[in-house]
Short mmCIF file of C-alpha atoms in Angstrom, two decimals:
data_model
loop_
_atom_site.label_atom_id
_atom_site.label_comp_id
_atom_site.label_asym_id
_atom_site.label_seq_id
_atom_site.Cartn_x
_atom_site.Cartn_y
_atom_site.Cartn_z
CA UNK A 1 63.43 -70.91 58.08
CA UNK A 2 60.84 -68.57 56.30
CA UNK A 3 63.91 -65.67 56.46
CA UNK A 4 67.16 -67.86 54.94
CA UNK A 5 64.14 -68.96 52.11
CA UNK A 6 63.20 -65.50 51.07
CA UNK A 7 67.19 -64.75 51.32
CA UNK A 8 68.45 -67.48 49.09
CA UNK A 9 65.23 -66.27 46.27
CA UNK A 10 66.58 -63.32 46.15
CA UNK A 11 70.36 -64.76 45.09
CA UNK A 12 69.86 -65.94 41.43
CA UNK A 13 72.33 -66.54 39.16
CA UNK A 14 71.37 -63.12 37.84
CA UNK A 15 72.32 -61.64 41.21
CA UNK A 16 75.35 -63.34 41.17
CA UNK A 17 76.60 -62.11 38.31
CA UNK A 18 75.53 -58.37 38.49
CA UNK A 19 77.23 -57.74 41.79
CA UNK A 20 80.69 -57.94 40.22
CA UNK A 21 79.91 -55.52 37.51
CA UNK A 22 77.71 -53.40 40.29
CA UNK A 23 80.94 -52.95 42.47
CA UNK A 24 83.06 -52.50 38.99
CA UNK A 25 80.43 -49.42 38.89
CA UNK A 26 80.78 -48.12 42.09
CA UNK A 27 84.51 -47.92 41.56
CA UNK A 28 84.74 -46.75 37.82
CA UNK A 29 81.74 -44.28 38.39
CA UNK A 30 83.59 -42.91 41.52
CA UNK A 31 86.77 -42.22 39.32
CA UNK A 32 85.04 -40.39 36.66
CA UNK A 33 83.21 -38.24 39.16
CA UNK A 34 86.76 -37.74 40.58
CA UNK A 35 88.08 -36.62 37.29
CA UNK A 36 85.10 -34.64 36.78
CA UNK A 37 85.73 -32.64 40.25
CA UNK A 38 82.19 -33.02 41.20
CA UNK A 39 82.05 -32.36 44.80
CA UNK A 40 80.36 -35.63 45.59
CA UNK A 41 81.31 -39.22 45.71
CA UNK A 42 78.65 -41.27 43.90
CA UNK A 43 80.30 -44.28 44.93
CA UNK A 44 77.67 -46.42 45.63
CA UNK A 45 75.33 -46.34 42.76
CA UNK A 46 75.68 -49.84 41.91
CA UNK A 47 75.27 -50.77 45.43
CA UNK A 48 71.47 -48.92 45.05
CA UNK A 49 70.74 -50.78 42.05
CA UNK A 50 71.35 -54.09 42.94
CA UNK A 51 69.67 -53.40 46.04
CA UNK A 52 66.57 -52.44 43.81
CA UNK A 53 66.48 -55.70 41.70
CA UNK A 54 67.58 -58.03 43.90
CA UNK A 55 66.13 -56.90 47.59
CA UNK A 56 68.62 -55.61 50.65
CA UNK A 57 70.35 -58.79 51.29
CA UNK A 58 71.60 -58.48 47.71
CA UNK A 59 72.34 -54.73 48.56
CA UNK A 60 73.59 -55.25 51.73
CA UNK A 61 76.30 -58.06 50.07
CA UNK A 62 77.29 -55.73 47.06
CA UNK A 63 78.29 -52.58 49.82
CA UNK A 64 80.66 -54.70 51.66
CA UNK A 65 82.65 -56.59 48.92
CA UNK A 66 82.67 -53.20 47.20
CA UNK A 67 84.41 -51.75 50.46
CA UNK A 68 86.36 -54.82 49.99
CA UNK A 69 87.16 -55.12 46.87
CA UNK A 70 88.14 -51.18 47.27
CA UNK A 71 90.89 -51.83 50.28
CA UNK A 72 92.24 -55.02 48.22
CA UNK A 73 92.70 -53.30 45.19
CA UNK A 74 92.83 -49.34 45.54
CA UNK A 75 92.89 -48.32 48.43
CA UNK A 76 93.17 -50.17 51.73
CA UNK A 77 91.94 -46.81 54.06
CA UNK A 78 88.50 -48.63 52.77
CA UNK A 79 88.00 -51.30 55.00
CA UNK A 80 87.22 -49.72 58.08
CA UNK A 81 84.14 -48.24 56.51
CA UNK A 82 82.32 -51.45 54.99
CA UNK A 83 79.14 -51.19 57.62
CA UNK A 84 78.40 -47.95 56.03
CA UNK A 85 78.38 -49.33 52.53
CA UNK A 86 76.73 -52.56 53.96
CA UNK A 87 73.92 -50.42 55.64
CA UNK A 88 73.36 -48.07 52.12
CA UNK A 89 72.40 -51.36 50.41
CA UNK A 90 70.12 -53.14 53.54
CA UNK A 91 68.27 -49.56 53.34
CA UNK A 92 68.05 -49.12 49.53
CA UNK A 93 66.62 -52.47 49.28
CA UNK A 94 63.96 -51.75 52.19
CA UNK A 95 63.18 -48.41 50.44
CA UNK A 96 63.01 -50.80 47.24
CA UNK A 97 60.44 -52.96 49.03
CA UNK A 98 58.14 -50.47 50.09
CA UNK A 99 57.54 -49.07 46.89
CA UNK A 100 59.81 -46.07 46.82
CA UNK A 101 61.97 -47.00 43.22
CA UNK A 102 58.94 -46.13 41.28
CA UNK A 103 58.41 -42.43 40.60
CA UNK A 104 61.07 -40.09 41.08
CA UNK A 105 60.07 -38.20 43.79
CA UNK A 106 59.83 -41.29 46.14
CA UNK A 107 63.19 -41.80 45.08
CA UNK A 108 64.16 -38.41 46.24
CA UNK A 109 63.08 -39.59 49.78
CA UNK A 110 64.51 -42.98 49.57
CA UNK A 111 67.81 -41.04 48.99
CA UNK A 112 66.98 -39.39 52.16
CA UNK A 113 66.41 -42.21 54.06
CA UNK A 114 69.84 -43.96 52.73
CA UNK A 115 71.46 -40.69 53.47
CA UNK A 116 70.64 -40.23 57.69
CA UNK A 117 71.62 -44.27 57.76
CA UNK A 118 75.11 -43.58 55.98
CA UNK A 119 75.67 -40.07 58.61
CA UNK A 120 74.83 -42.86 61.62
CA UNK A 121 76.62 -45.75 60.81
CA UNK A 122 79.72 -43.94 59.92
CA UNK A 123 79.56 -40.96 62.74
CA UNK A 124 80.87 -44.50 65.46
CA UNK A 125 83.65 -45.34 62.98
CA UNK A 126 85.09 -41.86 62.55
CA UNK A 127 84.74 -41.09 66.50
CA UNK A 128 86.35 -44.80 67.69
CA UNK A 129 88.79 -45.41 65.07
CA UNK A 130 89.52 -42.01 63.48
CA UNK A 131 88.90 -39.86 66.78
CA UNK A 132 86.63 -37.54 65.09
CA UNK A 133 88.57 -35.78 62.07
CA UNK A 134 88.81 -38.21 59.27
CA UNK A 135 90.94 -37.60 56.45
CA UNK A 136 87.82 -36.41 54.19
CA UNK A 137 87.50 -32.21 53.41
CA UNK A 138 84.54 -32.17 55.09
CA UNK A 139 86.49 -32.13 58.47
CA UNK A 140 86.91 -29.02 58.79
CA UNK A 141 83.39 -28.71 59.78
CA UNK A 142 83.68 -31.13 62.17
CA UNK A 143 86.85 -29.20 63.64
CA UNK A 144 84.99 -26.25 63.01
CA UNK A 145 81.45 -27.25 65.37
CA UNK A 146 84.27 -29.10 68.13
CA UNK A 147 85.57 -25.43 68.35
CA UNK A 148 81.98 -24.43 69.19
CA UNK A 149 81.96 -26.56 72.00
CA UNK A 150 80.12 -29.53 70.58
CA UNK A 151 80.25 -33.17 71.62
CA UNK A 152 82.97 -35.29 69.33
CA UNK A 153 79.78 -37.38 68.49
CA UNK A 154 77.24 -34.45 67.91
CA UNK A 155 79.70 -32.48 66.02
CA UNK A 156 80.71 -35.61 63.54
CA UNK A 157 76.96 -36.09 63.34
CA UNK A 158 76.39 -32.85 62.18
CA UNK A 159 78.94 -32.83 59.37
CA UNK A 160 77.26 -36.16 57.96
CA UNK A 161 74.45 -34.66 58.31
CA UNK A 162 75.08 -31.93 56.21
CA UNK A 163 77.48 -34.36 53.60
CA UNK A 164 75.49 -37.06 53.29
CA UNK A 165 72.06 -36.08 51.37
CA UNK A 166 72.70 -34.09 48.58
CA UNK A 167 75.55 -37.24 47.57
CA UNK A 168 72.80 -40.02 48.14
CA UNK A 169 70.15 -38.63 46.89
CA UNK A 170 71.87 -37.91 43.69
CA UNK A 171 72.77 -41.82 43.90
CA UNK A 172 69.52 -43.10 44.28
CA UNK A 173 67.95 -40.41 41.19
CA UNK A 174 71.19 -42.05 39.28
CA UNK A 175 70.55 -45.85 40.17
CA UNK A 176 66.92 -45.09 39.36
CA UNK A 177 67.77 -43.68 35.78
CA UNK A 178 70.04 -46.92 34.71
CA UNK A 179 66.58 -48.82 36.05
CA UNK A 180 64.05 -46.95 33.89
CA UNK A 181 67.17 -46.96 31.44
CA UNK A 182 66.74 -50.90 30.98
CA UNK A 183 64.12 -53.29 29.22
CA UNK A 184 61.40 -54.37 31.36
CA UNK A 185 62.73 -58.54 29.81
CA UNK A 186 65.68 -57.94 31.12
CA UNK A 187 64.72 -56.35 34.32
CA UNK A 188 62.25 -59.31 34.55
CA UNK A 189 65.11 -62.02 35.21
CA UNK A 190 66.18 -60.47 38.46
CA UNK A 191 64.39 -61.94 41.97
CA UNK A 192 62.77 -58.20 42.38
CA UNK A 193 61.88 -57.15 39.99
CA UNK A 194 58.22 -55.98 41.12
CA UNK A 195 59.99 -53.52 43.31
CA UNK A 196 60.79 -51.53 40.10
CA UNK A 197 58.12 -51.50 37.44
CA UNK B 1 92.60 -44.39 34.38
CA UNK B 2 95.44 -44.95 36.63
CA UNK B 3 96.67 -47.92 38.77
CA UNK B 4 96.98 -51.72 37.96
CA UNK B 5 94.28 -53.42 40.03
CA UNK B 6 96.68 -55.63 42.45
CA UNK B 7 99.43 -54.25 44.91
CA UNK B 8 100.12 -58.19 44.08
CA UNK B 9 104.57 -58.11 43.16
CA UNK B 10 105.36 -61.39 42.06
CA UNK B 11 108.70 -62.64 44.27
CA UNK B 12 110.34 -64.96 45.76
CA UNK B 13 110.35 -64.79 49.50
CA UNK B 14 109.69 -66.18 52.64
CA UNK B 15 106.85 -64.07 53.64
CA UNK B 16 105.26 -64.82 50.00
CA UNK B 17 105.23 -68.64 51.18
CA UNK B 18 103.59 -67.61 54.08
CA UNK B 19 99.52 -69.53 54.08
CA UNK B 20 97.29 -66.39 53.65
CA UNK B 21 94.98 -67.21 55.96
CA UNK B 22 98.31 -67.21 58.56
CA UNK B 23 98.99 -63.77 56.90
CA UNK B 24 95.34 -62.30 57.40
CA UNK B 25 95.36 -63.35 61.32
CA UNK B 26 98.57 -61.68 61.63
CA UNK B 27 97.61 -58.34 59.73
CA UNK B 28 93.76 -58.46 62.55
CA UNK B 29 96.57 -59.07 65.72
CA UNK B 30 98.54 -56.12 63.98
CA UNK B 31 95.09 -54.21 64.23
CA UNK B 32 93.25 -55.15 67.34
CA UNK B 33 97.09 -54.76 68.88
CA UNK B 34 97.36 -50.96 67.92
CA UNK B 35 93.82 -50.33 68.76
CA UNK B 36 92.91 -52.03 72.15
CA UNK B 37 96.46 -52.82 73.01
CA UNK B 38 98.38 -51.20 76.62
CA UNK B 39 100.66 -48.42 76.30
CA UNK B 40 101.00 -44.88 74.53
CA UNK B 41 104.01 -46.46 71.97
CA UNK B 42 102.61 -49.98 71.19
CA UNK B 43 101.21 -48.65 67.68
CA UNK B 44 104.10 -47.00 66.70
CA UNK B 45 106.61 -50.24 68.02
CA UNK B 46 104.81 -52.41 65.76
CA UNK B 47 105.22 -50.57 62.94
CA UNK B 48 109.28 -50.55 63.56
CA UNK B 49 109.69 -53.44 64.97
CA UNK B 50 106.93 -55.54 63.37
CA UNK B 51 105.71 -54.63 59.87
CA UNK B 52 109.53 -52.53 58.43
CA UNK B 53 111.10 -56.08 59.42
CA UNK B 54 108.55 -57.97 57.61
CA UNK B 55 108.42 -56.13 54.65
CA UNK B 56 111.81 -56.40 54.04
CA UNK B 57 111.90 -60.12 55.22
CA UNK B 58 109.48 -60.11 52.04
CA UNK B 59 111.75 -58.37 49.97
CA UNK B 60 108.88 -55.77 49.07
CA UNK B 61 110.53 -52.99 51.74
CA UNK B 62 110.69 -50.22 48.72
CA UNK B 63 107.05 -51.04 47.60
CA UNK B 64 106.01 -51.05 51.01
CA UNK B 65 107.60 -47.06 51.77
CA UNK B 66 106.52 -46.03 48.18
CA UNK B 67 102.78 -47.32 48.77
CA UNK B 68 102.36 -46.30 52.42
CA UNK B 69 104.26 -42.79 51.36
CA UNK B 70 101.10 -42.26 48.55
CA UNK B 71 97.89 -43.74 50.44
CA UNK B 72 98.78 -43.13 54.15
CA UNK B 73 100.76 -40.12 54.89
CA UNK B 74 98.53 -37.60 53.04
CA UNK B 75 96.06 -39.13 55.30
CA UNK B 76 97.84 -39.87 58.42
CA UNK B 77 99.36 -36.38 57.78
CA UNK B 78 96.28 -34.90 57.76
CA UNK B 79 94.85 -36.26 60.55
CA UNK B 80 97.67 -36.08 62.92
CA UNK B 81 97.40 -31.66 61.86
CA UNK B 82 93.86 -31.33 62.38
CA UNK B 83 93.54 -33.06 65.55
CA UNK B 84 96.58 -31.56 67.45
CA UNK B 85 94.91 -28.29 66.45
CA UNK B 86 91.13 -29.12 66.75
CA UNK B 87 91.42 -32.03 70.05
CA UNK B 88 88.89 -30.18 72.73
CA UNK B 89 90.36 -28.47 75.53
CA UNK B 90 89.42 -30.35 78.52
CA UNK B 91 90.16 -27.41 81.10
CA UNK B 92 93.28 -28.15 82.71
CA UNK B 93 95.57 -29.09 79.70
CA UNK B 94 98.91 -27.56 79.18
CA UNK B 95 99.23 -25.39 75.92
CA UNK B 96 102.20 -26.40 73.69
CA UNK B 97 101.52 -23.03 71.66
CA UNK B 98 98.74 -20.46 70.21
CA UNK B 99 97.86 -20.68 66.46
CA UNK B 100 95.29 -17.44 65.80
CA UNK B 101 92.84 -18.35 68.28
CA UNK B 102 92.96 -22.55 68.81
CA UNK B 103 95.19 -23.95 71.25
CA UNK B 104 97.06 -26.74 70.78
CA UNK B 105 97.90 -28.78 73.79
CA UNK B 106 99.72 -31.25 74.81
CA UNK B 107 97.13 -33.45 75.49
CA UNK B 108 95.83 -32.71 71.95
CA UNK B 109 98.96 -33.65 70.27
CA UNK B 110 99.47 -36.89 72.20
CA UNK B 111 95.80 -38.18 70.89
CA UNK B 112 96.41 -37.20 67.64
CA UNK B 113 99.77 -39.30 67.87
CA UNK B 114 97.81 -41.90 69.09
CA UNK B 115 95.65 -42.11 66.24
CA UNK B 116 97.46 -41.34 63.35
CA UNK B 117 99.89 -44.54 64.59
CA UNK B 118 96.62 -46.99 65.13
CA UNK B 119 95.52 -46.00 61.60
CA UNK B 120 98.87 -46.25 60.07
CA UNK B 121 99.15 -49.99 61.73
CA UNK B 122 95.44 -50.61 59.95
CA UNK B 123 96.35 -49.50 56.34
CA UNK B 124 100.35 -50.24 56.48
CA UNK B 125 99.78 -53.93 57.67
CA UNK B 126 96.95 -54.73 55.16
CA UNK B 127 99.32 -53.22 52.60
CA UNK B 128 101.93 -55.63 53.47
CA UNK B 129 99.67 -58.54 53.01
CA UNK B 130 98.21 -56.92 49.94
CA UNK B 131 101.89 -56.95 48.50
CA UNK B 132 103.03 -60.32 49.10
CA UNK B 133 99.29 -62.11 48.81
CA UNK B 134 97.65 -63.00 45.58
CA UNK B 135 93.94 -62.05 45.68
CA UNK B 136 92.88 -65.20 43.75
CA UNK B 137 95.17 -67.26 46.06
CA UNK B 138 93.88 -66.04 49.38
CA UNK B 139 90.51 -66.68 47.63
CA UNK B 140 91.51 -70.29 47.01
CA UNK B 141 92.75 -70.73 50.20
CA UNK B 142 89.75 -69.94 51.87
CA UNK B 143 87.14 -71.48 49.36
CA UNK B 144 89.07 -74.78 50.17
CA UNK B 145 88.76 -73.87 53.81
CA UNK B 146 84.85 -73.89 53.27
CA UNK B 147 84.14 -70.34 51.51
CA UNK B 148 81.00 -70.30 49.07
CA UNK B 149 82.45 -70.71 45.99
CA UNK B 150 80.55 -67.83 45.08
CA UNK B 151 81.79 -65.48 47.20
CA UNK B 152 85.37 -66.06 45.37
CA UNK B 153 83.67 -65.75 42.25
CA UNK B 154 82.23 -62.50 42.87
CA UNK B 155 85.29 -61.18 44.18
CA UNK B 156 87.77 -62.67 41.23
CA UNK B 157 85.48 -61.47 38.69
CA UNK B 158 85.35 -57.85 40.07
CA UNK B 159 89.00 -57.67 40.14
CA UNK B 160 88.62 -58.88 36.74
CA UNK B 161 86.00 -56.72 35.52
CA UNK B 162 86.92 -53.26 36.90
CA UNK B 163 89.96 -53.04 34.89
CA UNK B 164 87.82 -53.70 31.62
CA UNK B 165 85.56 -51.13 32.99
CA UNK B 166 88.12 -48.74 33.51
CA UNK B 167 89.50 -49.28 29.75
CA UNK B 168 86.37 -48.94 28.83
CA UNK B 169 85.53 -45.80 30.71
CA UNK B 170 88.79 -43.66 29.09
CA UNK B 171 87.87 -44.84 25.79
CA UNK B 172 84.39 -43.12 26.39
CA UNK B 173 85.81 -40.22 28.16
CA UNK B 174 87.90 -39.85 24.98
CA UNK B 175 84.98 -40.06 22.50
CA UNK B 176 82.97 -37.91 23.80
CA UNK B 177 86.06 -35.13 24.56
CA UNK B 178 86.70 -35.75 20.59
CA UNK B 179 83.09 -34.65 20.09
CA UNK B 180 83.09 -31.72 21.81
CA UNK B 181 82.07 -32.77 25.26
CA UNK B 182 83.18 -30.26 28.60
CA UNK B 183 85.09 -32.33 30.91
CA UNK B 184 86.80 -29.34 32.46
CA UNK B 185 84.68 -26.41 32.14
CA UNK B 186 82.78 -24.54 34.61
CA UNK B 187 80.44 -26.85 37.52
CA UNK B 188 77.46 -26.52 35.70
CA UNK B 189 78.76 -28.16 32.45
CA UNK B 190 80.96 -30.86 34.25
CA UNK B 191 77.76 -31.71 35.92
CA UNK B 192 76.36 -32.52 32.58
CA UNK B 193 79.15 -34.25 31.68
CA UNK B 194 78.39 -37.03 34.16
CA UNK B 195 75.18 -38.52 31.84
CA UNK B 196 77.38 -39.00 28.51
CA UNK B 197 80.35 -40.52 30.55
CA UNK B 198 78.26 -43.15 32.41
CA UNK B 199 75.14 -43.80 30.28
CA UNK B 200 77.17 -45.95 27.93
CA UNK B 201 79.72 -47.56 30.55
CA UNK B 202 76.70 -48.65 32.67
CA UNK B 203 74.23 -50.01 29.88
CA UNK B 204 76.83 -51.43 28.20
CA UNK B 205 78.11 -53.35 31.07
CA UNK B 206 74.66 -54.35 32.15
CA UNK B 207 74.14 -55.57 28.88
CA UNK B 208 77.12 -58.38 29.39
CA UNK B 209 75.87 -59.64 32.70
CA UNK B 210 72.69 -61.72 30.80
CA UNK B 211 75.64 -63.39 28.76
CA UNK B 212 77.93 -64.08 31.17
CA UNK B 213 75.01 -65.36 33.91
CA UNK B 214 74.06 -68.17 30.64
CA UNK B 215 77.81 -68.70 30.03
CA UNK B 216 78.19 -69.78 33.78
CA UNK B 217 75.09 -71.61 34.03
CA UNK B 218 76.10 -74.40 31.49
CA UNK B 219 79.66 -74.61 34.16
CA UNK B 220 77.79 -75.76 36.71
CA UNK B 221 77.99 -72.70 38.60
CA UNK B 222 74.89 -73.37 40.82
CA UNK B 223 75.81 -76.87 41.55
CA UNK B 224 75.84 -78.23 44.87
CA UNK B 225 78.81 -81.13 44.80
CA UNK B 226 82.42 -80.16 45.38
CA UNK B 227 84.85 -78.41 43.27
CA UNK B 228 88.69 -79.68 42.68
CA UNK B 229 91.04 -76.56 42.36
CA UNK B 230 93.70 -76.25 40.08
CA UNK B 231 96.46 -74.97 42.86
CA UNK B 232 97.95 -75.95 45.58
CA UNK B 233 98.34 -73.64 48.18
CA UNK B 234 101.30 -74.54 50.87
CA UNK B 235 99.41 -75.26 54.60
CA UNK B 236 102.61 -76.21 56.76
CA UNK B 237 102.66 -77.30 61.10
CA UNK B 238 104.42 -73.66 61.19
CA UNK B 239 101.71 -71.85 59.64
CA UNK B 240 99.17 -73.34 62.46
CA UNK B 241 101.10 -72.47 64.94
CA UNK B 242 102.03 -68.73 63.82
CA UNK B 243 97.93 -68.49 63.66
CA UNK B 244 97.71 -70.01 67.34
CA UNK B 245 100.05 -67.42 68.27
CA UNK B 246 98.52 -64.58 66.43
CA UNK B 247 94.92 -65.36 67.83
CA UNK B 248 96.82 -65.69 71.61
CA UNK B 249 97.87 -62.20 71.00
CA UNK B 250 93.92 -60.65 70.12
CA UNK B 251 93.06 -62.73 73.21
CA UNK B 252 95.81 -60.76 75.19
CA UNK B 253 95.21 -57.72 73.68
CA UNK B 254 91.15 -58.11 74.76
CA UNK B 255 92.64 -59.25 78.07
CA UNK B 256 94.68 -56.25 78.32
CA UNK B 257 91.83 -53.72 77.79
CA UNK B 258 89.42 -55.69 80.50
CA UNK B 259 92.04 -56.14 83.28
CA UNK B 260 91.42 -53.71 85.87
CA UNK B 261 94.21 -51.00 86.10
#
């Protein structure tokens, strides 16, 4: 009973009503960076933050309706992939916990830490569903390491690997910016918001 | 920014009628079909004989090819190249031809046929549902079915909020182009570019949520008793049984997978 307690604290009406304008973020953020030809995704920055202020259930909620939300209204190539986004926000929100949104460096490794849990959660998807290549650019390295003879698994690995840290880190330093970006009274009426300040 | 925010087109049809809880069973039997299914053509048989026929039974057949056309052959396209050329050689596999140095083979090809029809069953069948559904009316249907009002909530509001967001975001973009600002210059300055786009989109935004978490306060969005909705949403004998049938087909299609061949 002590877990579904600690859960439900954490899902104010605060919470509530920053996860729709946290996935509205990922999305619109996405786009720009799109327009912008920045060769990362930054898609889940809202995901981080309400992970931050409102612990990893919260986080771990605002990745998969954002996948959701995504295939319902964009693009429906999104659903298969709502574990990874699910699994950026349980992790942010752990990193959260343990102290690791308060100076910037720790957020550096927090980025880390969201970045090797993205390149495993997603390397199963793209080998079962997608048989390896996805439709992404970064492909090529995966063809590229399959013609070296590496496993389908090992050589997806790899690529996220490679993919995944520079994106999430820059996430996390972003997420972490709109945080110190906001008044400490207004942080103050979210479950977490210790983890922050 | 591009796109209206619902595949949604308003008709009138037989497939619109459809319950959308009957419609999201059928688009999972479409999937777990294609992907655990028997046989080397069941993907691409459902797409011809099972979601072309439906889309035109709901009257949204052109939508359907011009949708599918943008979001899924790119990507089907794609996939379907890189893995006939890149699909490990196994040893004894025939080669279909020599490109430079890869081989593709026969074996090759056939996966990559394989796949690129399971993932065009995925997308193509939620993008049937996703033209003949409502979002707000498969949200009904399922709060009423015993979905946390919340969870609707969250979801209606984001489809609300994103296109505000977006509006908001090229009226920014334009601002700060009017002052000066790179949007299309070398990496380095495009990189900079990404603090003035977002700073005032995302402070802005996060401003609103205090107001709007008061507003819905004082409408009883916390409370506990049990909400009337405004719509009606059509649950017919037929639509139970098209589910029983749909979920007889996943159990088959499991079944299919364990039997021993």
């Amino acid at each position: 009973m002590k877990l579904t307690e600690s859960i439900k604290k954490d899902f104010n009406t605060m919470t509530w009503v920053l996860i729709p304008v946290a996935i509205a973020i990922n999305v619109v953020i996405g786009q720009i960076v799109a327009i912008l030809k920045l060769p990362v995704y930054l898609d889940s920055i809202g995901t981080v933050l309400v992970a931050a202020v409102a612990g990893p259930w919260a986080g771990a909620l605002t990745g998969t309706l954002s996948n959701i939300i995504w295939g319902l209204a964009i693009d429906p190539n999104a659903f298969p992939w709502f574990p990874v986004a699910l699994f950026i926000g349980f992790v942010a929100g752990w990193c959260a916990i343990g102290g690791l949104f308060k100076t910037w460096w720790k957020v550096v490794i927090a980025g880390f830490l969201i970045a090797l849990t993205a390149a495993i959660v997603s390397t199963p998807i793209a080998v079962y569903l997608y048989g390896g290549i996805t439709a992404s650019g970064s492909s090529f390295i995966t063809a590229y390491l399959l013609e070296t003879g590496k496993g389908v698994v090992q050589a997806v690995f790899s690529t996220n690997f490679l993919v995944e840290p520079v994106d999430k880190i820059a996430t996390a330093l972003l997420a972490y910016a709109i945080i110190k970006g906001l008044s400490k009274r207004y942080l103050a009426r979210f479950p977490r918001a210790e983890n922050v300040s | 920014m591009k796109d209206k925010l619902t595949f949604y087109i308003e008709r009138e049809s037989s497939l619109h009628r459809v319950n959308p809880l009957t419609k999201l069973v059928m688009v999972f039997a479409f999937i777990i079909l294609a992907f655990f299914g028997p046989g080397f053509w069941l993907p691409s048989l459902l797409v011809v004989l099972g979601i072309i026929p439906l889309s035109f039974l709901g009257r949204v057949q052109r939508e359907y090819f011009r949708t599918a056309g943008r979001l899924l052959l790119p990507v089907v396209g794609f996939l379907f190249l890189m893995q006939s050329v890149f699909h490990p050689d196994v040893g004894d596999s025939r080669v279909l031809l020599q490109v430079w140095v890869l081989n593709v083979t026969v074996e090759g090809v056939r996966f990559a046929y394989l796949t690129a029809s399971r993932i065009f069953v995925m997308v193509s069948a939620f993008i049937l549902f996703l033209l003949t559904t409502h979002p707000s009316e498969l949200m009904s249907d399922l709060t009423r079915r015993g979905l946390s009002g919340t969870f609707a909530y969250v979801i209606t509001a984001t489809l609300q909020i994103i296109p505000q967001m977006q509006a908001k975001a090229s009226t920014i973009i334009d601002a700060q182009r009017s002052r000066g600002l790179d949007t299309d210059g070398s990496f380095r300055k495009r990189v900079g570019a990404l603090l003035p786009l977002t700073g005032p989109l995302v402070f802005g935004s996060l401003v609103e949520v205090e107001e709007r978490a008061i507003a819905i306060e004082a409408r009883a969005f916390t409370s506990k008793l049990e909400k009337t909705s405004l719509r009606e949403i059509p649950d017919t004998k037929l639509d139970k049984a098209a589910r029983w049938f749909f979920l007889l087909l996943i159990v088959l299609a499991f079944g299919s997978k364990l039997w021993p061949s």
